[in-house]
């Protein structure tokens, strides 16, 4: 079956973003006067809960902290994260720019299926491939567009519907077990390559696992 669309996760797949997310969460907690500091080890466990607001809620419930405004904390965290990204603190994972360029030159549709918030996607592209490249993505579905985040397939199903294709026509790029599960449950083929924070995830549901996206660079990806 020829592949007609490449669908990209963002965090951990396009770039190693999670350390910056962690720092932004901690800064938002400090500003709010909360005695919370997520270490890298704690954060790796917390990543099982997808979505920053949901992560804050889950952590708050586990520490029985009483009432907190998770939405306000998350909005502040998003602002801090955007400022950090805008100051040039992220680079793309090796091979990603080449895969996107190849998809475009072969007439393949491009799309994004992510749990993160839309401003974070815009900020990342602004500082790396540029907003003109992002404009060439036919569908961009983010955490704001879904009722249930990954591993629920909703975000992938929305992308496939936007593209007017069958799931079997689409190839997903993911770095985490939750992301692979979402893509596979939606019926997409999935290639996975673990990021630093997801290196211990079980990615065996993926059709193929790579140590680096650069391993794909010599291959034809789409029809
Ligand atoms: C990544 C996430 C996100 C980020 C934080 O999942 O779970 O929640 O950690 O982003 P995926 P927000 O790579 O599957 O999209 O704070 O914007 O939610
Ligand atoms: Mg990811």
JSON list of C-alpha atoms and ligand atoms in Angstrom, two decimals:
[
{"chain": "A", "resi": 1, "resn": "UNK", "atom": "CA", "xyz": [0.00, 0.00, 0.00]},
{"chain": "A", "resi": 2, "resn": "UNK", "atom": "CA", "xyz": [1.68, 3.29, -1.05]},
{"chain": "A", "resi": 3, "resn": "UNK", "atom": "CA", "xyz": [2.06, 5.93, 1.65]},
{"chain": "A", "resi": 4, "resn": "UNK", "atom": "CA", "xyz": [0.36, 9.25, 0.80]},
{"chain": "A", "resi": 5, "resn": "UNK", "atom": "CA", "xyz": [0.85, 11.20, 4.04]},
{"chain": "A", "resi": 6, "resn": "UNK", "atom": "CA", "xyz": [3.49, 11.57, 6.73]},
{"chain": "A", "resi": 7, "resn": "UNK", "atom": "CA", "xyz": [2.05, 12.43, 10.16]},
{"chain": "A", "resi": 8, "resn": "UNK", "atom": "CA", "xyz": [4.43, 13.74, 12.81]},
{"chain": "A", "resi": 9, "resn": "UNK", "atom": "CA", "xyz": [4.24, 13.79, 16.57]},
{"chain": "A", "resi": 10, "resn": "UNK", "atom": "CA", "xyz": [6.07, 16.84, 17.97]},
{"chain": "A", "resi": 11, "resn": "UNK", "atom": "CA", "xyz": [7.49, 16.38, 21.48]},
{"chain": "A", "resi": 12, "resn": "UNK", "atom": "CA", "xyz": [10.34, 13.90, 21.42]},
{"chain": "A", "resi": 13, "resn": "UNK", "atom": "CA", "xyz": [9.87, 13.20, 17.70]},
{"chain": "A", "resi": 14, "resn": "UNK", "atom": "CA", "xyz": [10.59, 16.44, 15.87]},
{"chain": "A", "resi": 15, "resn": "UNK", "atom": "CA", "xyz": [12.79, 17.76, 18.69]},
{"chain": "A", "resi": 16, "resn": "UNK", "atom": "CA", "xyz": [13.97, 16.81, 22.17]},
{"chain": "A", "resi": 17, "resn": "UNK", "atom": "CA", "xyz": [11.54, 19.18, 23.86]},
{"chain": "A", "resi": 18, "resn": "UNK", "atom": "CA", "xyz": [10.75, 17.48, 27.15]},
{"chain": "A", "resi": 19, "resn": "UNK", "atom": "CA", "xyz": [13.66, 18.86, 29.18]},
{"chain": "A", "resi": 20, "resn": "UNK", "atom": "CA", "xyz": [12.53, 22.38, 28.25]},
{"chain": "A", "resi": 21, "resn": "UNK", "atom": "CA", "xyz": [8.94, 21.49, 29.16]},
{"chain": "A", "resi": 22, "resn": "UNK", "atom": "CA", "xyz": [10.18, 20.22, 32.54]},
{"chain": "A", "resi": 23, "resn": "UNK", "atom": "CA", "xyz": [12.10, 23.43, 33.24]},
{"chain": "A", "resi": 24, "resn": "UNK", "atom": "CA", "xyz": [9.05, 25.53, 32.25]},
{"chain": "A", "resi": 25, "resn": "UNK", "atom": "CA", "xyz": [6.75, 23.52, 34.54]},
{"chain": "A", "resi": 26, "resn": "UNK", "atom": "CA", "xyz": [9.16, 24.04, 37.46]},
{"chain": "A", "resi": 27, "resn": "UNK", "atom": "CA", "xyz": [9.42, 27.78, 36.79]},
{"chain": "A", "resi": 28, "resn": "UNK", "atom": "CA", "xyz": [5.62, 28.10, 36.71]},
{"chain": "A", "resi": 29, "resn": "UNK", "atom": "CA", "xyz": [5.38, 26.21, 40.03]},
{"chain": "A", "resi": 30, "resn": "UNK", "atom": "CA", "xyz": [8.00, 28.46, 41.63]},
{"chain": "A", "resi": 31, "resn": "UNK", "atom": "CA", "xyz": [6.27, 31.63, 40.44]},
{"chain": "A", "resi": 32, "resn": "UNK", "atom": "CA", "xyz": [2.99, 30.34, 41.88]},
{"chain": "A", "resi": 33, "resn": "UNK", "atom": "CA", "xyz": [4.66, 29.71, 45.24]},
{"chain": "A", "resi": 34, "resn": "UNK", "atom": "CA", "xyz": [4.16, 25.95, 45.03]},
{"chain": "A", "resi": 35, "resn": "UNK", "atom": "CA", "xyz": [6.76, 23.76, 46.76]},
{"chain": "A", "resi": 36, "resn": "UNK", "atom": "CA", "xyz": [6.98, 21.46, 43.72]},
{"chain": "A", "resi": 37, "resn": "UNK", "atom": "CA", "xyz": [10.10, 20.69, 41.72]},
{"chain": "A", "resi": 38, "resn": "UNK", "atom": "CA", "xyz": [10.01, 17.91, 39.13]},
{"chain": "A", "resi": 39, "resn": "UNK", "atom": "CA", "xyz": [13.40, 16.20, 38.81]},
{"chain": "A", "resi": 40, "resn": "UNK", "atom": "CA", "xyz": [14.26, 14.46, 35.52]},
{"chain": "A", "resi": 41, "resn": "UNK", "atom": "CA", "xyz": [13.46, 11.08, 37.13]},
{"chain": "A", "resi": 42, "resn": "UNK", "atom": "CA", "xyz": [10.08, 12.23, 38.46]},
{"chain": "A", "resi": 43, "resn": "UNK", "atom": "CA", "xyz": [9.29, 13.88, 35.12]},
{"chain": "A", "resi": 44, "resn": "UNK", "atom": "CA", "xyz": [10.09, 10.67, 33.20]},
{"chain": "A", "resi": 45, "resn": "UNK", "atom": "CA", "xyz": [7.40, 8.89, 35.26]},
{"chain": "A", "resi": 46, "resn": "UNK", "atom": "CA", "xyz": [4.97, 11.79, 34.89]},
{"chain": "A", "resi": 47, "resn": "UNK", "atom": "CA", "xyz": [5.23, 11.63, 31.08]},
{"chain": "A", "resi": 48, "resn": "UNK", "atom": "CA", "xyz": [2.96, 8.56, 31.23]},
{"chain": "A", "resi": 49, "resn": "UNK", "atom": "CA", "xyz": [0.20, 11.16, 31.71]},
{"chain": "A", "resi": 50, "resn": "UNK", "atom": "CA", "xyz": [0.00, 12.98, 28.37]},
{"chain": "A", "resi": 51, "resn": "UNK", "atom": "CA", "xyz": [-0.89, 16.66, 28.29]},
{"chain": "A", "resi": 52, "resn": "UNK", "atom": "CA", "xyz": [0.66, 19.26, 30.57]},
{"chain": "A", "resi": 53, "resn": "UNK", "atom": "CA", "xyz": [-2.58, 20.27, 32.33]},
{"chain": "A", "resi": 54, "resn": "UNK", "atom": "CA", "xyz": [-3.49, 16.64, 32.92]},
{"chain": "A", "resi": 55, "resn": "UNK", "atom": "CA", "xyz": [0.06, 16.02, 34.23]},
{"chain": "A", "resi": 56, "resn": "UNK", "atom": "CA", "xyz": [-0.28, 18.85, 36.74]},
{"chain": "A", "resi": 57, "resn": "UNK", "atom": "CA", "xyz": [-3.69, 17.53, 37.83]},
{"chain": "A", "resi": 58, "resn": "UNK", "atom": "CA", "xyz": [-2.36, 13.98, 38.25]},
{"chain": "A", "resi": 59, "resn": "UNK", "atom": "CA", "xyz": [0.63, 15.16, 40.26]},
{"chain": "A", "resi": 60, "resn": "UNK", "atom": "CA", "xyz": [-1.53, 17.39, 42.44]},
{"chain": "A", "resi": 61, "resn": "UNK", "atom": "CA", "xyz": [-3.89, 14.48, 43.18]},
{"chain": "A", "resi": 62, "resn": "UNK", "atom": "CA", "xyz": [-0.95, 12.19, 44.03]},
{"chain": "A", "resi": 63, "resn": "UNK", "atom": "CA", "xyz": [0.48, 14.71, 46.52]},
{"chain": "A", "resi": 64, "resn": "UNK", "atom": "CA", "xyz": [-2.96, 15.62, 47.96]},
{"chain": "A", "resi": 65, "resn": "UNK", "atom": "CA", "xyz": [-2.01, 19.29, 47.60]},
{"chain": "A", "resi": 66, "resn": "UNK", "atom": "CA", "xyz": [-5.53, 20.69, 47.88]},
{"chain": "A", "resi": 67, "resn": "UNK", "atom": "CA", "xyz": [-7.10, 22.97, 45.29]},
{"chain": "A", "resi": 68, "resn": "UNK", "atom": "CA", "xyz": [-4.80, 24.29, 42.57]},
{"chain": "A", "resi": 69, "resn": "UNK", "atom": "CA", "xyz": [-5.68, 26.02, 39.30]},
{"chain": "A", "resi": 70, "resn": "UNK", "atom": "CA", "xyz": [-4.13, 23.55, 36.84]},
{"chain": "A", "resi": 71, "resn": "UNK", "atom": "CA", "xyz": [-5.36, 25.51, 33.79]},
{"chain": "A", "resi": 72, "resn": "UNK", "atom": "CA", "xyz": [-3.76, 28.78, 34.97]},
{"chain": "A", "resi": 73, "resn": "UNK", "atom": "CA", "xyz": [-0.52, 27.02, 35.91]},
{"chain": "A", "resi": 74, "resn": "UNK", "atom": "CA", "xyz": [-0.44, 25.31, 32.53]},
{"chain": "A", "resi": 75, "resn": "UNK", "atom": "CA", "xyz": [-1.13, 28.55, 30.65]},
{"chain": "A", "resi": 76, "resn": "UNK", "atom": "CA", "xyz": [1.80, 30.20, 32.44]},
{"chain": "A", "resi": 77, "resn": "UNK", "atom": "CA", "xyz": [4.00, 27.18, 31.74]},
{"chain": "A", "resi": 78, "resn": "UNK", "atom": "CA", "xyz": [3.13, 27.41, 28.03]},
{"chain": "A", "resi": 79, "resn": "UNK", "atom": "CA", "xyz": [4.16, 31.11, 27.97]},
{"chain": "A", "resi": 80, "resn": "UNK", "atom": "CA", "xyz": [7.48, 30.33, 29.69]},
{"chain": "A", "resi": 81, "resn": "UNK", "atom": "CA", "xyz": [8.13, 27.41, 27.32]},
{"chain": "A", "resi": 82, "resn": "UNK", "atom": "CA", "xyz": [7.35, 29.58, 24.26]},
{"chain": "A", "resi": 83, "resn": "UNK", "atom": "CA", "xyz": [9.83, 32.23, 25.45]},
{"chain": "A", "resi": 84, "resn": "UNK", "atom": "CA", "xyz": [12.51, 29.58, 25.90]},
{"chain": "A", "resi": 85, "resn": "UNK", "atom": "CA", "xyz": [11.88, 28.12, 22.45]},
{"chain": "A", "resi": 86, "resn": "UNK", "atom": "CA", "xyz": [11.92, 31.64, 20.93]},
{"chain": "A", "resi": 87, "resn": "UNK", "atom": "CA", "xyz": [15.34, 32.21, 22.49]},
{"chain": "A", "resi": 88, "resn": "UNK", "atom": "CA", "xyz": [16.69, 29.36, 20.36]},
{"chain": "A", "resi": 89, "resn": "UNK", "atom": "CA", "xyz": [16.99, 26.61, 22.96]},
{"chain": "A", "resi": 90, "resn": "UNK", "atom": "CA", "xyz": [15.83, 23.77, 20.69]},
{"chain": "A", "resi": 91, "resn": "UNK", "atom": "CA", "xyz": [17.17, 22.07, 17.58]},
{"chain": "A", "resi": 92, "resn": "UNK", "atom": "CA", "xyz": [15.49, 19.42, 15.43]},
{"chain": "A", "resi": 93, "resn": "UNK", "atom": "CA", "xyz": [16.34, 15.75, 15.90]},
{"chain": "A", "resi": 94, "resn": "UNK", "atom": "CA", "xyz": [18.81, 14.56, 13.24]},
{"chain": "A", "resi": 95, "resn": "UNK", "atom": "CA", "xyz": [17.09, 13.43, 10.03]},
{"chain": "A", "resi": 96, "resn": "UNK", "atom": "CA", "xyz": [13.72, 15.16, 10.64]},
{"chain": "A", "resi": 97, "resn": "UNK", "atom": "CA", "xyz": [14.35, 18.12, 8.32]},
{"chain": "A", "resi": 98, "resn": "UNK", "atom": "CA", "xyz": [15.40, 15.72, 5.55]},
{"chain": "A", "resi": 99, "resn": "UNK", "atom": "CA", "xyz": [12.28, 13.53, 6.01]},
{"chain": "A", "resi": 100, "resn": "UNK", "atom": "CA", "xyz": [9.98, 16.59, 5.85]},
{"chain": "A", "resi": 101, "resn": "UNK", "atom": "CA", "xyz": [11.81, 17.94, 2.77]},
{"chain": "A", "resi": 102, "resn": "UNK", "atom": "CA", "xyz": [11.60, 14.56, 1.07]},
{"chain": "A", "resi": 103, "resn": "UNK", "atom": "CA", "xyz": [7.88, 14.25, 1.85]},
{"chain": "A", "resi": 104, "resn": "UNK", "atom": "CA", "xyz": [7.25, 17.66, 0.27]},
{"chain": "A", "resi": 105, "resn": "UNK", "atom": "CA", "xyz": [9.37, 17.00, -2.82]},
{"chain": "A", "resi": 106, "resn": "UNK", "atom": "CA", "xyz": [7.61, 13.66, -3.42]},
{"chain": "A", "resi": 107, "resn": "UNK", "atom": "CA", "xyz": [4.14, 15.23, -3.22]},
{"chain": "A", "resi": 108, "resn": "UNK", "atom": "CA", "xyz": [3.31, 13.50, 0.04]},
{"chain": "A", "resi": 109, "resn": "UNK", "atom": "CA", "xyz": [0.85, 15.26, 2.35]},
{"chain": "A", "resi": 110, "resn": "UNK", "atom": "CA", "xyz": [2.28, 16.36, 5.69]},
{"chain": "A", "resi": 111, "resn": "UNK", "atom": "CA", "xyz": [0.45, 16.57, 9.00]},
{"chain": "A", "resi": 112, "resn": "UNK", "atom": "CA", "xyz": [0.97, 16.96, 12.73]},
{"chain": "A", "resi": 113, "resn": "UNK", "atom": "CA", "xyz": [-0.74, 14.92, 15.45]},
{"chain": "A", "resi": 114, "resn": "UNK", "atom": "CA", "xyz": [0.41, 16.10, 18.86]},
{"chain": "A", "resi": 115, "resn": "UNK", "atom": "CA", "xyz": [-0.71, 16.27, 22.46]},
{"chain": "A", "resi": 116, "resn": "UNK", "atom": "CA", "xyz": [1.02, 19.58, 23.05]},
{"chain": "A", "resi": 117, "resn": "UNK", "atom": "CA", "xyz": [-0.57, 23.01, 22.61]},
{"chain": "A", "resi": 118, "resn": "UNK", "atom": "CA", "xyz": [-0.67, 24.84, 19.26]},
{"chain": "A", "resi": 119, "resn": "UNK", "atom": "CA", "xyz": [1.50, 27.81, 20.37]},
{"chain": "A", "resi": 120, "resn": "UNK", "atom": "CA", "xyz": [4.28, 25.32, 21.13]},
{"chain": "A", "resi": 121, "resn": "UNK", "atom": "CA", "xyz": [4.15, 23.91, 17.59]},
{"chain": "A", "resi": 122, "resn": "UNK", "atom": "CA", "xyz": [4.26, 27.41, 16.08]},
{"chain": "A", "resi": 123, "resn": "UNK", "atom": "CA", "xyz": [7.17, 28.45, 18.32]},
{"chain": "A", "resi": 124, "resn": "UNK", "atom": "CA", "xyz": [9.19, 25.34, 17.42]},
{"chain": "A", "resi": 125, "resn": "UNK", "atom": "CA", "xyz": [8.71, 25.78, 13.66]},
{"chain": "A", "resi": 126, "resn": "UNK", "atom": "CA", "xyz": [9.35, 29.54, 13.83]},
{"chain": "A", "resi": 127, "resn": "UNK", "atom": "CA", "xyz": [12.78, 28.85, 15.31]},
{"chain": "A", "resi": 128, "resn": "UNK", "atom": "CA", "xyz": [13.72, 25.83, 13.18]},
{"chain": "A", "resi": 129, "resn": "UNK", "atom": "CA", "xyz": [12.19, 25.07, 9.76]},
{"chain": "A", "resi": 130, "resn": "UNK", "atom": "CA", "xyz": [10.22, 28.31, 9.59]},
{"chain": "A", "resi": 131, "resn": "UNK", "atom": "CA", "xyz": [6.52, 29.18, 9.49]},
{"chain": "A", "resi": 132, "resn": "UNK", "atom": "CA", "xyz": [6.42, 28.78, 5.68]},
{"chain": "A", "resi": 133, "resn": "UNK", "atom": "CA", "xyz": [7.22, 25.10, 6.06]},
{"chain": "A", "resi": 134, "resn": "UNK", "atom": "CA", "xyz": [4.52, 24.72, 8.75]},
{"chain": "A", "resi": 135, "resn": "UNK", "atom": "CA", "xyz": [1.99, 26.31, 6.34]},
{"chain": "A", "resi": 136, "resn": "UNK", "atom": "CA", "xyz": [2.58, 23.37, 4.00]},
{"chain": "A", "resi": 137, "resn": "UNK", "atom": "CA", "xyz": [1.20, 20.93, 6.57]},
{"chain": "A", "resi": 138, "resn": "UNK", "atom": "CA", "xyz": [-2.35, 20.06, 5.47]},
{"chain": "A", "resi": 139, "resn": "UNK", "atom": "CA", "xyz": [-3.55, 19.17, 8.96]},
{"chain": "A", "resi": 140, "resn": "UNK", "atom": "CA", "xyz": [-2.25, 20.29, 12.35]},
{"chain": "A", "resi": 141, "resn": "UNK", "atom": "CA", "xyz": [-4.13, 18.75, 15.25]},
{"chain": "A", "resi": 142, "resn": "UNK", "atom": "CA", "xyz": [-3.05, 19.53, 18.81]},
{"chain": "A", "resi": 143, "resn": "UNK", "atom": "CA", "xyz": [-4.13, 18.98, 22.41]},
{"chain": "A", "resi": 144, "resn": "UNK", "atom": "CA", "xyz": [-6.75, 21.73, 22.12]},
{"chain": "A", "resi": 145, "resn": "UNK", "atom": "CA", "xyz": [-8.57, 19.78, 19.36]},
{"chain": "A", "resi": 146, "resn": "UNK", "atom": "CA", "xyz": [-9.31, 16.58, 21.25]},
{"chain": "A", "resi": 147, "resn": "UNK", "atom": "CA", "xyz": [-11.38, 15.39, 24.18]},
{"chain": "A", "resi": 148, "resn": "UNK", "atom": "CA", "xyz": [-9.01, 12.50, 24.90]},
{"chain": "A", "resi": 149, "resn": "UNK", "atom": "CA", "xyz": [-5.23, 12.76, 24.49]},
{"chain": "A", "resi": 150, "resn": "UNK", "atom": "CA", "xyz": [-2.82, 9.99, 23.42]},
{"chain": "A", "resi": 151, "resn": "UNK", "atom": "CA", "xyz": [-2.84, 6.98, 23.84]},
{"chain": "A", "resi": 152, "resn": "UNK", "atom": "CA", "xyz": [-6.40, 7.64, 22.67]},
{"chain": "A", "resi": 153, "resn": "UNK", "atom": "CA", "xyz": [-6.44, 7.57, 18.83]},
{"chain": "A", "resi": 154, "resn": "UNK", "atom": "CA", "xyz": [-8.63, 10.72, 18.54]},
{"chain": "A", "resi": 155, "resn": "UNK", "atom": "CA", "xyz": [-5.90, 13.12, 17.37]},
{"chain": "A", "resi": 156, "resn": "UNK", "atom": "CA", "xyz": [-4.80, 10.71, 14.61]},
{"chain": "A", "resi": 157, "resn": "UNK", "atom": "CA", "xyz": [-8.39, 10.04, 13.54]},
{"chain": "A", "resi": 158, "resn": "UNK", "atom": "CA", "xyz": [-8.97, 13.82, 13.22]},
{"chain": "A", "resi": 159, "resn": "UNK", "atom": "CA", "xyz": [-5.82, 14.21, 11.08]},
{"chain": "A", "resi": 160, "resn": "UNK", "atom": "CA", "xyz": [-6.82, 11.33, 8.80]},
{"chain": "A", "resi": 161, "resn": "UNK", "atom": "CA", "xyz": [-10.29, 12.85, 8.37]},
{"chain": "A", "resi": 162, "resn": "UNK", "atom": "CA", "xyz": [-8.78, 16.29, 7.58]},
{"chain": "A", "resi": 163, "resn": "UNK", "atom": "CA", "xyz": [-6.57, 14.72, 4.93]},
{"chain": "A", "resi": 164, "resn": "UNK", "atom": "CA", "xyz": [-9.45, 12.82, 3.36]},
{"chain": "A", "resi": 165, "resn": "UNK", "atom": "CA", "xyz": [-7.38, 9.64, 3.36]},
{"chain": "A", "resi": 166, "resn": "UNK", "atom": "CA", "xyz": [-7.64, 6.17, 4.88]},
{"chain": "A", "resi": 167, "resn": "UNK", "atom": "CA", "xyz": [-5.47, 5.48, 7.94]},
{"chain": "A", "resi": 168, "resn": "UNK", "atom": "CA", "xyz": [-3.62, 2.86, 5.88]},
{"chain": "A", "resi": 169, "resn": "UNK", "atom": "CA", "xyz": [-2.44, 5.63, 3.53]},
{"chain": "A", "resi": 170, "resn": "UNK", "atom": "CA", "xyz": [-0.66, 7.41, 6.39]},
{"chain": "A", "resi": 171, "resn": "UNK", "atom": "CA", "xyz": [2.64, 6.83, 8.13]},
{"chain": "A", "resi": 172, "resn": "UNK", "atom": "CA", "xyz": [3.06, 8.15, 11.69]},
{"chain": "A", "resi": 173, "resn": "UNK", "atom": "CA", "xyz": [6.36, 9.18, 13.30]},
{"chain": "A", "resi": 174, "resn": "UNK", "atom": "CA", "xyz": [6.42, 8.73, 17.09]},
{"chain": "A", "resi": 175, "resn": "UNK", "atom": "CA", "xyz": [8.85, 8.53, 20.00]},
{"chain": "A", "resi": 176, "resn": "UNK", "atom": "CA", "xyz": [6.73, 7.21, 22.89]},
{"chain": "A", "resi": 177, "resn": "UNK", "atom": "CA", "xyz": [4.61, 4.20, 23.84]},
{"chain": "A", "resi": 178, "resn": "UNK", "atom": "CA", "xyz": [1.55, 6.44, 24.25]},
{"chain": "A", "resi": 179, "resn": "UNK", "atom": "CA", "xyz": [2.11, 7.96, 20.82]},
{"chain": "A", "resi": 180, "resn": "UNK", "atom": "CA", "xyz": [2.67, 4.62, 19.09]},
{"chain": "A", "resi": 181, "resn": "UNK", "atom": "CA", "xyz": [-0.49, 3.24, 20.73]},
{"chain": "A", "resi": 182, "resn": "UNK", "atom": "CA", "xyz": [-2.52, 6.24, 19.52]},
{"chain": "A", "resi": 183, "resn": "UNK", "atom": "CA", "xyz": [-1.28, 5.91, 15.94]},
{"chain": "A", "resi": 184, "resn": "UNK", "atom": "CA", "xyz": [-1.74, 2.14, 15.76]},
{"chain": "A", "resi": 185, "resn": "UNK", "atom": "CA", "xyz": [-5.22, 2.26, 17.34]},
{"chain": "A", "resi": 186, "resn": "UNK", "atom": "CA", "xyz": [-6.20, 4.79, 14.66]},
{"chain": "A", "resi": 187, "resn": "UNK", "atom": "CA", "xyz": [-5.01, 2.29, 12.02]},
{"chain": "A", "resi": 188, "resn": "UNK", "atom": "CA", "xyz": [-1.87, 4.10, 10.83]},
{"chain": "A", "resi": 189, "resn": "UNK", "atom": "CA", "xyz": [1.47, 2.49, 10.15]},
{"chain": "A", "resi": 190, "resn": "UNK", "atom": "CA", "xyz": [4.01, 3.81, 12.63]},
{"chain": "A", "resi": 191, "resn": "UNK", "atom": "CA", "xyz": [7.77, 4.22, 12.72]},
{"chain": "A", "resi": 192, "resn": "UNK", "atom": "CA", "xyz": [9.15, 4.92, 16.18]},
{"chain": "A", "resi": 193, "resn": "UNK", "atom": "CA", "xyz": [12.44, 6.32, 17.35]},
{"chain": "A", "resi": 194, "resn": "UNK", "atom": "CA", "xyz": [12.85, 6.89, 21.09]},
{"chain": "A", "resi": 195, "resn": "UNK", "atom": "CA", "xyz": [13.83, 10.28, 22.49]},
{"chain": "A", "resi": 196, "resn": "UNK", "atom": "CA", "xyz": [15.90, 10.77, 25.64]},
{"chain": "A", "resi": 197, "resn": "UNK", "atom": "CA", "xyz": [12.86, 10.80, 27.93]},
{"chain": "A", "resi": 198, "resn": "UNK", "atom": "CA", "xyz": [11.16, 7.86, 26.18]},
{"chain": "A", "resi": 199, "resn": "UNK", "atom": "CA", "xyz": [14.19, 5.60, 25.78]},
{"chain": "A", "resi": 200, "resn": "UNK", "atom": "CA", "xyz": [12.73, 3.06, 28.23]},
{"chain": "A", "resi": 201, "resn": "UNK", "atom": "CA", "xyz": [9.28, 3.01, 26.60]},
{"chain": "A", "resi": 202, "resn": "UNK", "atom": "CA", "xyz": [8.06, -0.21, 25.06]},
{"chain": "A", "resi": 203, "resn": "UNK", "atom": "CA", "xyz": [7.67, 0.72, 21.38]},
{"chain": "A", "resi": 204, "resn": "UNK", "atom": "CA", "xyz": [7.01, -2.82, 20.16]},
{"chain": "A", "resi": 205, "resn": "UNK", "atom": "CA", "xyz": [3.55, -1.90, 18.80]},
{"chain": "A", "resi": 206, "resn": "UNK", "atom": "CA", "xyz": [5.34, 0.16, 16.12]},
{"chain": "A", "resi": 207, "resn": "UNK", "atom": "CA", "xyz": [5.85, -1.34, 12.65]},
{"chain": "A", "resi": 208, "resn": "UNK", "atom": "CA", "xyz": [9.48, -0.33, 12.76]},
{"chain": "A", "resi": 209, "resn": "UNK", "atom": "CA", "xyz": [11.83, 1.02, 15.45]},
{"chain": "A", "resi": 210, "resn": "UNK", "atom": "CA", "xyz": [14.89, 3.15, 14.65]},
{"chain": "A", "resi": 211, "resn": "UNK", "atom": "CA", "xyz": [17.62, 4.52, 16.89]},
{"chain": "A", "resi": 212, "resn": "UNK", "atom": "CA", "xyz": [17.76, 7.68, 14.74]},
{"chain": "A", "resi": 213, "resn": "UNK", "atom": "CA", "xyz": [15.52, 9.32, 12.11]},
{"chain": "A", "resi": 214, "resn": "UNK", "atom": "CA", "xyz": [18.70, 9.78, 10.08]},
{"chain": "A", "resi": 215, "resn": "UNK", "atom": "CA", "xyz": [18.54, 6.01, 9.40]},
{"chain": "A", "resi": 216, "resn": "UNK", "atom": "CA", "xyz": [15.61, 6.77, 7.04]},
{"chain": "A", "resi": 217, "resn": "UNK", "atom": "CA", "xyz": [17.42, 9.36, 4.98]},
{"chain": "A", "resi": 218, "resn": "UNK", "atom": "CA", "xyz": [18.40, 7.08, 2.08]},
{"chain": "A", "resi": 219, "resn": "UNK", "atom": "CA", "xyz": [14.92, 5.53, 1.79]},
{"chain": "A", "resi": 220, "resn": "UNK", "atom": "CA", "xyz": [11.88, 6.35, -0.36]},
{"chain": "A", "resi": 221, "resn": "UNK", "atom": "CA", "xyz": [9.10, 7.13, 2.12]},
{"chain": "A", "resi": 222, "resn": "UNK", "atom": "CA", "xyz": [6.03, 7.81, 0.04]},
{"chain": "A", "resi": 223, "resn": "UNK", "atom": "CA", "xyz": [4.46, 7.04, -3.31]},
{"chain": "B", "resi": 1, "resn": "LIG", "atom": "C1", "xyz": [3.91, 15.08, 24.78]},
{"chain": "B", "resi": 1, "resn": "LIG", "atom": "C2", "xyz": [3.19, 15.54, 25.96]},
{"chain": "B", "resi": 1, "resn": "LIG", "atom": "C3", "xyz": [3.04, 16.94, 26.19]},
{"chain": "B", "resi": 1, "resn": "LIG", "atom": "C4", "xyz": [4.26, 17.72, 26.64]},
{"chain": "B", "resi": 1, "resn": "LIG", "atom": "C5", "xyz": [3.85, 19.02, 27.27]},
{"chain": "B", "resi": 1, "resn": "LIG", "atom": "O1", "xyz": [3.16, 14.05, 24.15]},
{"chain": "B", "resi": 1, "resn": "LIG", "atom": "O2", "xyz": [2.69, 14.75, 26.72]},
{"chain": "B", "resi": 1, "resn": "LIG", "atom": "O3", "xyz": [2.08, 17.08, 27.18]},
{"chain": "B", "resi": 1, "resn": "LIG", "atom": "O4", "xyz": [4.99, 17.01, 27.62]},
{"chain": "B", "resi": 1, "resn": "LIG", "atom": "O5", "xyz": [3.01, 19.74, 26.43]},
{"chain": "B", "resi": 1, "resn": "LIG", "atom": "P1", "xyz": [3.22, 13.80, 22.57]},
{"chain": "B", "resi": 1, "resn": "LIG", "atom": "P2", "xyz": [1.80, 20.62, 27.00]},
{"chain": "B", "resi": 1, "resn": "LIG", "atom": "O6", "xyz": [4.69, 13.81, 22.19]},
{"chain": "B", "resi": 1, "resn": "LIG", "atom": "O7", "xyz": [2.62, 12.46, 22.39]},
{"chain": "B", "resi": 1, "resn": "LIG", "atom": "O8", "xyz": [2.43, 14.86, 21.87]},
{"chain": "B", "resi": 1, "resn": "LIG", "atom": "O9", "xyz": [2.22, 21.17, 28.34]},
{"chain": "B", "resi": 1, "resn": "LIG", "atom": "O10", "xyz": [1.62, 21.70, 25.97]},
{"chain": "B", "resi": 1, "resn": "LIG", "atom": "O11", "xyz": [0.60, 19.73, 27.11]},
{"chain": "B", "resi": 2, "resn": "LIG", "atom": "MG1", "xyz": [6.16, 12.43, 21.61]}
]
